Short mmCIF file of C-alpha atoms and ligand atoms in Angstrom, two decimals:
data_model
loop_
_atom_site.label_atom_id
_atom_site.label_comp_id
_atom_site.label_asym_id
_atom_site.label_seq_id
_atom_site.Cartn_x
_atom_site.Cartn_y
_atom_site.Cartn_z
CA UNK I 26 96.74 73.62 104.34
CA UNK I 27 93.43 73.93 103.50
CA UNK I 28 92.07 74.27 99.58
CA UNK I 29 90.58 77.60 98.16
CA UNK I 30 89.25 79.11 94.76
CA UNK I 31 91.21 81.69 93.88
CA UNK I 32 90.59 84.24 91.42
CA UNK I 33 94.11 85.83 89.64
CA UNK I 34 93.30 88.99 87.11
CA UNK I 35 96.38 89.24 84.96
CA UNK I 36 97.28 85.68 85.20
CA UNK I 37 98.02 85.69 81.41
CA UNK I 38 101.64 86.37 81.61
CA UNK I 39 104.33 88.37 84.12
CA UNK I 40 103.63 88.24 88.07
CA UNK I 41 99.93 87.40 87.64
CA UNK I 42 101.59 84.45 86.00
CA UNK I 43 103.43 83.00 88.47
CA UNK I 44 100.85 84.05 91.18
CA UNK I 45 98.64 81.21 89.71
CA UNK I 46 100.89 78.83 89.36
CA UNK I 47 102.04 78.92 92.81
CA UNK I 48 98.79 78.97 94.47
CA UNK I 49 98.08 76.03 92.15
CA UNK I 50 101.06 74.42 93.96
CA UNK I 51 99.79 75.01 96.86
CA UNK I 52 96.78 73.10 96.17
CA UNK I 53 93.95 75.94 95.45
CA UNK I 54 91.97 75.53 92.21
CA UNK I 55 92.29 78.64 90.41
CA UNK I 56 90.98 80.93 87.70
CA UNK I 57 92.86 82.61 85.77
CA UNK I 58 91.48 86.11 84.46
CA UNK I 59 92.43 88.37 81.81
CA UNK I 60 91.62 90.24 77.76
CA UNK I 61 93.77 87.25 75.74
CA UNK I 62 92.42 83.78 76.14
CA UNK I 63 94.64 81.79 74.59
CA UNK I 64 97.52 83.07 76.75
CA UNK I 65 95.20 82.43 79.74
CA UNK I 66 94.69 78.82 78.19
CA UNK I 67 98.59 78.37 77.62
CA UNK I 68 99.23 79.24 81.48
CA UNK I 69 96.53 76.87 82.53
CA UNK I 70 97.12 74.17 80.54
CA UNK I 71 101.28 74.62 82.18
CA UNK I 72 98.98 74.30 85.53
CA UNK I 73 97.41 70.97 84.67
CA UNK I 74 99.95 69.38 83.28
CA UNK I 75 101.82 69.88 86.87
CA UNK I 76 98.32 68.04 88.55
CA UNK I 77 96.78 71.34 89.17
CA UNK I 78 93.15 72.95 89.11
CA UNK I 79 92.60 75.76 86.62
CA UNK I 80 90.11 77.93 85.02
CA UNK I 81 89.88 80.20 82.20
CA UNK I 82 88.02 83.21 81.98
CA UNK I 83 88.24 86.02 79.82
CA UNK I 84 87.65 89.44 81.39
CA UNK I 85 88.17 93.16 80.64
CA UNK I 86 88.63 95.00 83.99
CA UNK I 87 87.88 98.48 81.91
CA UNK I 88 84.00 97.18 81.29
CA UNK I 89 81.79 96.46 84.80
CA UNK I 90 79.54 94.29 82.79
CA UNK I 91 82.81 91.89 81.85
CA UNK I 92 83.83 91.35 85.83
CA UNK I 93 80.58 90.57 86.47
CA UNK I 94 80.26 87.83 83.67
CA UNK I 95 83.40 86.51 84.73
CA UNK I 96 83.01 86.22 88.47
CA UNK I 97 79.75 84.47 87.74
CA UNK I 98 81.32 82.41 84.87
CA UNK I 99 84.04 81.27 87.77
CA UNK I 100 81.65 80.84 90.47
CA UNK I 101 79.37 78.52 88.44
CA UNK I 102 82.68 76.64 87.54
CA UNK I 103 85.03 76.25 89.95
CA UNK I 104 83.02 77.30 93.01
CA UNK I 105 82.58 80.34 95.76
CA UNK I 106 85.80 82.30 95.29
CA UNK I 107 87.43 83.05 98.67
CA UNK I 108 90.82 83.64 97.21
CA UNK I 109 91.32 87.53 95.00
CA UNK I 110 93.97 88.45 93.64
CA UNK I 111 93.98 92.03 92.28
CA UNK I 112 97.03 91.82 89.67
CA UNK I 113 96.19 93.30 86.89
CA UNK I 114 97.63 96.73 85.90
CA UNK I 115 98.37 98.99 82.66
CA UNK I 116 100.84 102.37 82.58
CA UNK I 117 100.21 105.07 80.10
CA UNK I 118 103.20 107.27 81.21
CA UNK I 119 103.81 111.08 80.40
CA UNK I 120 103.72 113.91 82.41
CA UNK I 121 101.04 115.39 83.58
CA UNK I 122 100.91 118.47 82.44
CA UNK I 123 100.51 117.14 78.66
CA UNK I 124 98.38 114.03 80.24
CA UNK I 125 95.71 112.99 78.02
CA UNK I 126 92.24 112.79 79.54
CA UNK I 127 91.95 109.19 77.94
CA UNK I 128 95.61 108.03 79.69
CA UNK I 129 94.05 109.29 83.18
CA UNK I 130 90.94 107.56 83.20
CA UNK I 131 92.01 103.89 81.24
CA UNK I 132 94.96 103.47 84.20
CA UNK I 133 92.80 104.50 87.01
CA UNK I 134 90.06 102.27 85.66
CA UNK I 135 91.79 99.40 84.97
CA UNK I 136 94.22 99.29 88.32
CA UNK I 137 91.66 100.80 90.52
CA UNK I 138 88.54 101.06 89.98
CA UNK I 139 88.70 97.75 88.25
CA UNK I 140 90.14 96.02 91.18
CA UNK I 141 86.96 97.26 93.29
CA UNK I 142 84.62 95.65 91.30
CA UNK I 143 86.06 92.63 91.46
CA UNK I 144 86.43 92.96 95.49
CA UNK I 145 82.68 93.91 94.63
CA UNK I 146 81.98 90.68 93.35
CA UNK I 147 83.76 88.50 95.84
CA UNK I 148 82.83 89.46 99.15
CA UNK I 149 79.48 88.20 99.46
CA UNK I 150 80.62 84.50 99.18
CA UNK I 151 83.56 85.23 101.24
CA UNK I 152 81.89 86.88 103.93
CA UNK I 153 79.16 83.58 103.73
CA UNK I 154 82.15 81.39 104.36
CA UNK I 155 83.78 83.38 106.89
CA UNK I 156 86.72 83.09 105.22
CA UNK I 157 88.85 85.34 103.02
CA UNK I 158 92.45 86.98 101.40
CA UNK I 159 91.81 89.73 99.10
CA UNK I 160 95.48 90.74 97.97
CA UNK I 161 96.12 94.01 96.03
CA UNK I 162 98.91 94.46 93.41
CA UNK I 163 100.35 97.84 94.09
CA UNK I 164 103.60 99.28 93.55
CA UNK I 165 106.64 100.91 95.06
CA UNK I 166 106.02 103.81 93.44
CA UNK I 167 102.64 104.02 95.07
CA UNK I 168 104.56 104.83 98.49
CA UNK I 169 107.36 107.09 96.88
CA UNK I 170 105.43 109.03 93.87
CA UNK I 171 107.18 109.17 90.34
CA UNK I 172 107.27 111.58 87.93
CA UNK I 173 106.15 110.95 84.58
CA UNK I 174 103.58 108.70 85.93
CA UNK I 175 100.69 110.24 88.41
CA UNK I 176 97.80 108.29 86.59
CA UNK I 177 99.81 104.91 87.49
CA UNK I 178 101.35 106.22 90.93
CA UNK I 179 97.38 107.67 91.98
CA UNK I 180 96.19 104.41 91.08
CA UNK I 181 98.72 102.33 93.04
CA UNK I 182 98.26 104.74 96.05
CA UNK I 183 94.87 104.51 95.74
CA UNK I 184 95.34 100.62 96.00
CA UNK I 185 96.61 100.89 99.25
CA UNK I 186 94.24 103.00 100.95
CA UNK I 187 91.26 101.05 99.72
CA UNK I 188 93.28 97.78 100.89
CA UNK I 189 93.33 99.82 104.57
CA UNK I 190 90.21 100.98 104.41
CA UNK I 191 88.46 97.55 103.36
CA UNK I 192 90.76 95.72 106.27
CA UNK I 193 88.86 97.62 108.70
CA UNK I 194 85.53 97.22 106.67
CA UNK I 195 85.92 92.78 106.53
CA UNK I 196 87.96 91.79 109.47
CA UNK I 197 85.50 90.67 111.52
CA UNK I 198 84.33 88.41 108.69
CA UNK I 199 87.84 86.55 109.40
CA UNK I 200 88.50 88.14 105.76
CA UNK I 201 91.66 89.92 105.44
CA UNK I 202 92.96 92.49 102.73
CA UNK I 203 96.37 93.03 102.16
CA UNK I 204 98.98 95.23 99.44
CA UNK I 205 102.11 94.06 98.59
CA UNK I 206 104.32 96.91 96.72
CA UNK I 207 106.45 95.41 93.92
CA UNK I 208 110.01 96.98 93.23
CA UNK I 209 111.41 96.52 89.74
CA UNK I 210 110.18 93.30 88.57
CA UNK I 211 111.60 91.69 85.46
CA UNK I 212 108.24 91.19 83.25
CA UNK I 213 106.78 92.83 79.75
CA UNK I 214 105.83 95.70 81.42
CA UNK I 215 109.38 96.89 82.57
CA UNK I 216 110.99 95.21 79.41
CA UNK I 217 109.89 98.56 77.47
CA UNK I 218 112.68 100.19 79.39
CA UNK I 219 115.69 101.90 78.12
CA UNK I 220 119.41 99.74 79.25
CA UNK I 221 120.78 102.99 80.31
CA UNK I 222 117.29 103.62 83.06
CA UNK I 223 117.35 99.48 84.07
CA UNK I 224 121.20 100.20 85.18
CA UNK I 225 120.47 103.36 87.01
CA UNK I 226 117.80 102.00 88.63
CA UNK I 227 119.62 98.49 89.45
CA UNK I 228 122.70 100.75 91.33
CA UNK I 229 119.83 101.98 93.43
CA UNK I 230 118.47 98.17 94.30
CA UNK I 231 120.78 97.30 98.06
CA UNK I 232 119.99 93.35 96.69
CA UNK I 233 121.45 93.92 93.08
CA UNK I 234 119.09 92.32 91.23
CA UNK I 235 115.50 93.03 89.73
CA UNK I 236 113.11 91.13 90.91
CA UNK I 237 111.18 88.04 89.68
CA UNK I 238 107.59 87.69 88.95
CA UNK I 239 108.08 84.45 91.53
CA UNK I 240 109.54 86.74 94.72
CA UNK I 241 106.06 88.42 94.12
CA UNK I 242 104.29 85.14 93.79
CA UNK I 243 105.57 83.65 97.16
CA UNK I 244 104.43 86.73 99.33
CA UNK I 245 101.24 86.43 97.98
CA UNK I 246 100.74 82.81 98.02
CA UNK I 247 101.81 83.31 101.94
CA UNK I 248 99.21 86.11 102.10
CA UNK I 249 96.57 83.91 100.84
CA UNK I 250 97.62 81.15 103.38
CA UNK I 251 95.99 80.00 106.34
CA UNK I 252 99.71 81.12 108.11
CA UNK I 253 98.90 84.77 107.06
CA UNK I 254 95.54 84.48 109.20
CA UNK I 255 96.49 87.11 111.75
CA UNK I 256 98.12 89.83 109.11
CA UNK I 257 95.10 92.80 107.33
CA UNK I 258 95.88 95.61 106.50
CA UNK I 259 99.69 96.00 105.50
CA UNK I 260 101.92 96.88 102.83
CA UNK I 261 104.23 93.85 102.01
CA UNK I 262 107.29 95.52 100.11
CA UNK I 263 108.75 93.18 97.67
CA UNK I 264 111.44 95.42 95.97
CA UNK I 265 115.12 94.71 96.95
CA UNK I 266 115.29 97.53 99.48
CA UNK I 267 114.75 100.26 96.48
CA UNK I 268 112.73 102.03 99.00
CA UNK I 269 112.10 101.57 102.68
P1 NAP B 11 102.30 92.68 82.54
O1 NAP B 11 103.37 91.67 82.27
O2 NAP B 11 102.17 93.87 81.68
O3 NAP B 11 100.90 91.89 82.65
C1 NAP B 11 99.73 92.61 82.88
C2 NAP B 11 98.56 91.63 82.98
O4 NAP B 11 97.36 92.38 83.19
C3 NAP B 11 98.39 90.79 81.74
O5 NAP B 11 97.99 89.50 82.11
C4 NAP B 11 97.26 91.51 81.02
O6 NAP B 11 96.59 90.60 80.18
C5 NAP B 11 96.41 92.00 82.19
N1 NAP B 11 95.56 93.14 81.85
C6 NAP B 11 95.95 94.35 81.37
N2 NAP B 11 94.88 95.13 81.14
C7 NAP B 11 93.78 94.40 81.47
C8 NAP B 11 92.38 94.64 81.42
N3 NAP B 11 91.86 95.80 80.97
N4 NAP B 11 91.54 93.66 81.84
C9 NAP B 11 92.03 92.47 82.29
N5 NAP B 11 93.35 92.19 82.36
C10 NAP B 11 94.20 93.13 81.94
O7 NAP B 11 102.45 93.27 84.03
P2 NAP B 11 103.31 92.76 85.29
O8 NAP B 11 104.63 93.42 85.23
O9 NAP B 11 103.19 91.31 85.46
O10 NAP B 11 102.51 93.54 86.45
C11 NAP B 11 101.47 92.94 87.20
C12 NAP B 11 101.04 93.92 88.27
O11 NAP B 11 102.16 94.27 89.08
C13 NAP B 11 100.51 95.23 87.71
O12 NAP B 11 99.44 95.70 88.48
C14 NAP B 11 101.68 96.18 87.84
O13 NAP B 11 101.26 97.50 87.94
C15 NAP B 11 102.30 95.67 89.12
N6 NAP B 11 103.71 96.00 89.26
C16 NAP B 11 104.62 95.59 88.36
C17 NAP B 11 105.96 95.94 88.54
C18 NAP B 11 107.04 95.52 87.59
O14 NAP B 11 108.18 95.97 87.76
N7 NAP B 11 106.78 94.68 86.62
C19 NAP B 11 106.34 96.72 89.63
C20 NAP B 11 105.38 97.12 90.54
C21 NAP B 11 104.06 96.75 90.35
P3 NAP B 11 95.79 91.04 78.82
O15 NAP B 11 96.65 92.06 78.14
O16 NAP B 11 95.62 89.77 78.06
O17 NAP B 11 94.48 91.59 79.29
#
């Protein structure tokens, strides 16, 4: 298989997490991108201590100037990034009808318009090597809507149409751009939930079982791989059958 650099936002903890560490195992140097740097230096440090490559770099996907800094940061460090992988995500749930302005625009900044950017930033080096995987983070309930949560449920949709759109924009650069829709993955951001809405959920889940940040890990490590060469374009759902 042959090695990449690739770029993780939201590798400080949760799926981003274990997205690094498995490309890592699967020999690409990586750089690991998110607010806290000494949780990004903790999760690299678990990296090198296996005999992988990794990066730091601290970034704040709410502020263009920060993705910039860090992209260039990573390039001048670990070289051209052909490798994305557009992780990071925030909720600020409520519904909508009491939404805050400020809830709207942080979530749709952050998971979307953030995760442009740094597509903005990567595709000039990928389309110079002829060569790239750009995959999206999005989310089950960007395909089935939610209530209590349009800022995070626009975002995630709009995830998946820029991941079509941009498909169709880079294949013939040999660079393709995929989603993958998490189900209900056990992590920080889902530990906030009540017992009684994890078990109502979980009766809904045909694998009985919530998810791992590492079932997310492997389809994107196999999105990122050389194997995945002939796949743009497509929604990957990793969610136990919750929705189909
Ligand atoms: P998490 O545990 O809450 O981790 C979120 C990561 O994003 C952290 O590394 C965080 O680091 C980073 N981050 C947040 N805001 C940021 C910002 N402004 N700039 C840079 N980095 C930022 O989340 P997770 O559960 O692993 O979720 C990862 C992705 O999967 C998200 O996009 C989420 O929407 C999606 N997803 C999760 C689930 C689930 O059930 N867990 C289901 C479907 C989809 P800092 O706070 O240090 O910046």
């Amino acid at each position: 298989m042959s090695s990449h650099t690739a770029f993780v936002t939201g590798a400080s903890r949760g799926i981003g997490r274990a997205c690094a560490i498995s490309l890592a195992s699967a020999g690409h140097r990586v750089v690991l991108a998110a607010r806290d740097l000494a949780k990004l230096e903790s999760v690299a440090e678990e990296i090198r201590a296996t005999g992988g490559t990794a990066f730091v770099s601290a970034m704040d996907l709410s502020s263009e100037d920060s993705i910039r800094a860090a992209f260039k940061q990573a390039a001048s460090e670990a070289g051209p990034i052909t490798i994305l992988v557009n992780n990071a995500g925030i909720t600020r749930d409520g519904l909508s009808m009491r939404m805050k302005r400020e809830d709207w625009d942080a979530v749709l900044q952050t998971n979307l318009t953030g995760s442009f950017l740094c597509i903005q930033q990567v595709m000039p080096a990928m389309m110079k090597e002829r060569w790239g995987r750009i995959v999206n983070i999005s989310s089950v309930v960007g395909e089935s809507g939610n209530p209590g949560q349009a800022n995070y449920v626009a975002s995630k949709a709009g995830l998946i149409g820029l991941t079509k759109s941009l498909a169709q924009e880079l294949g013939s650069r040999n660079i393709t751009v995929n989603a993958i829709t998490p189900g209900f993955i056990d992590t920080d951001m889902t530990a906030v939930l009540s017992e009684e809405v994890k078990q109502r959920m979980l009766a809904g889940i045909p694998l009985k079982r919530f998810g791992k940040p590492e079932d997310v890990a492997a389809a994107v490590r196999f999105l990122a791989s050389d194997d995945a060469g002939y796949i743009t374009g497509s929604v990957l759902r990793v969610n136990g059958g919750m929705y189909l």
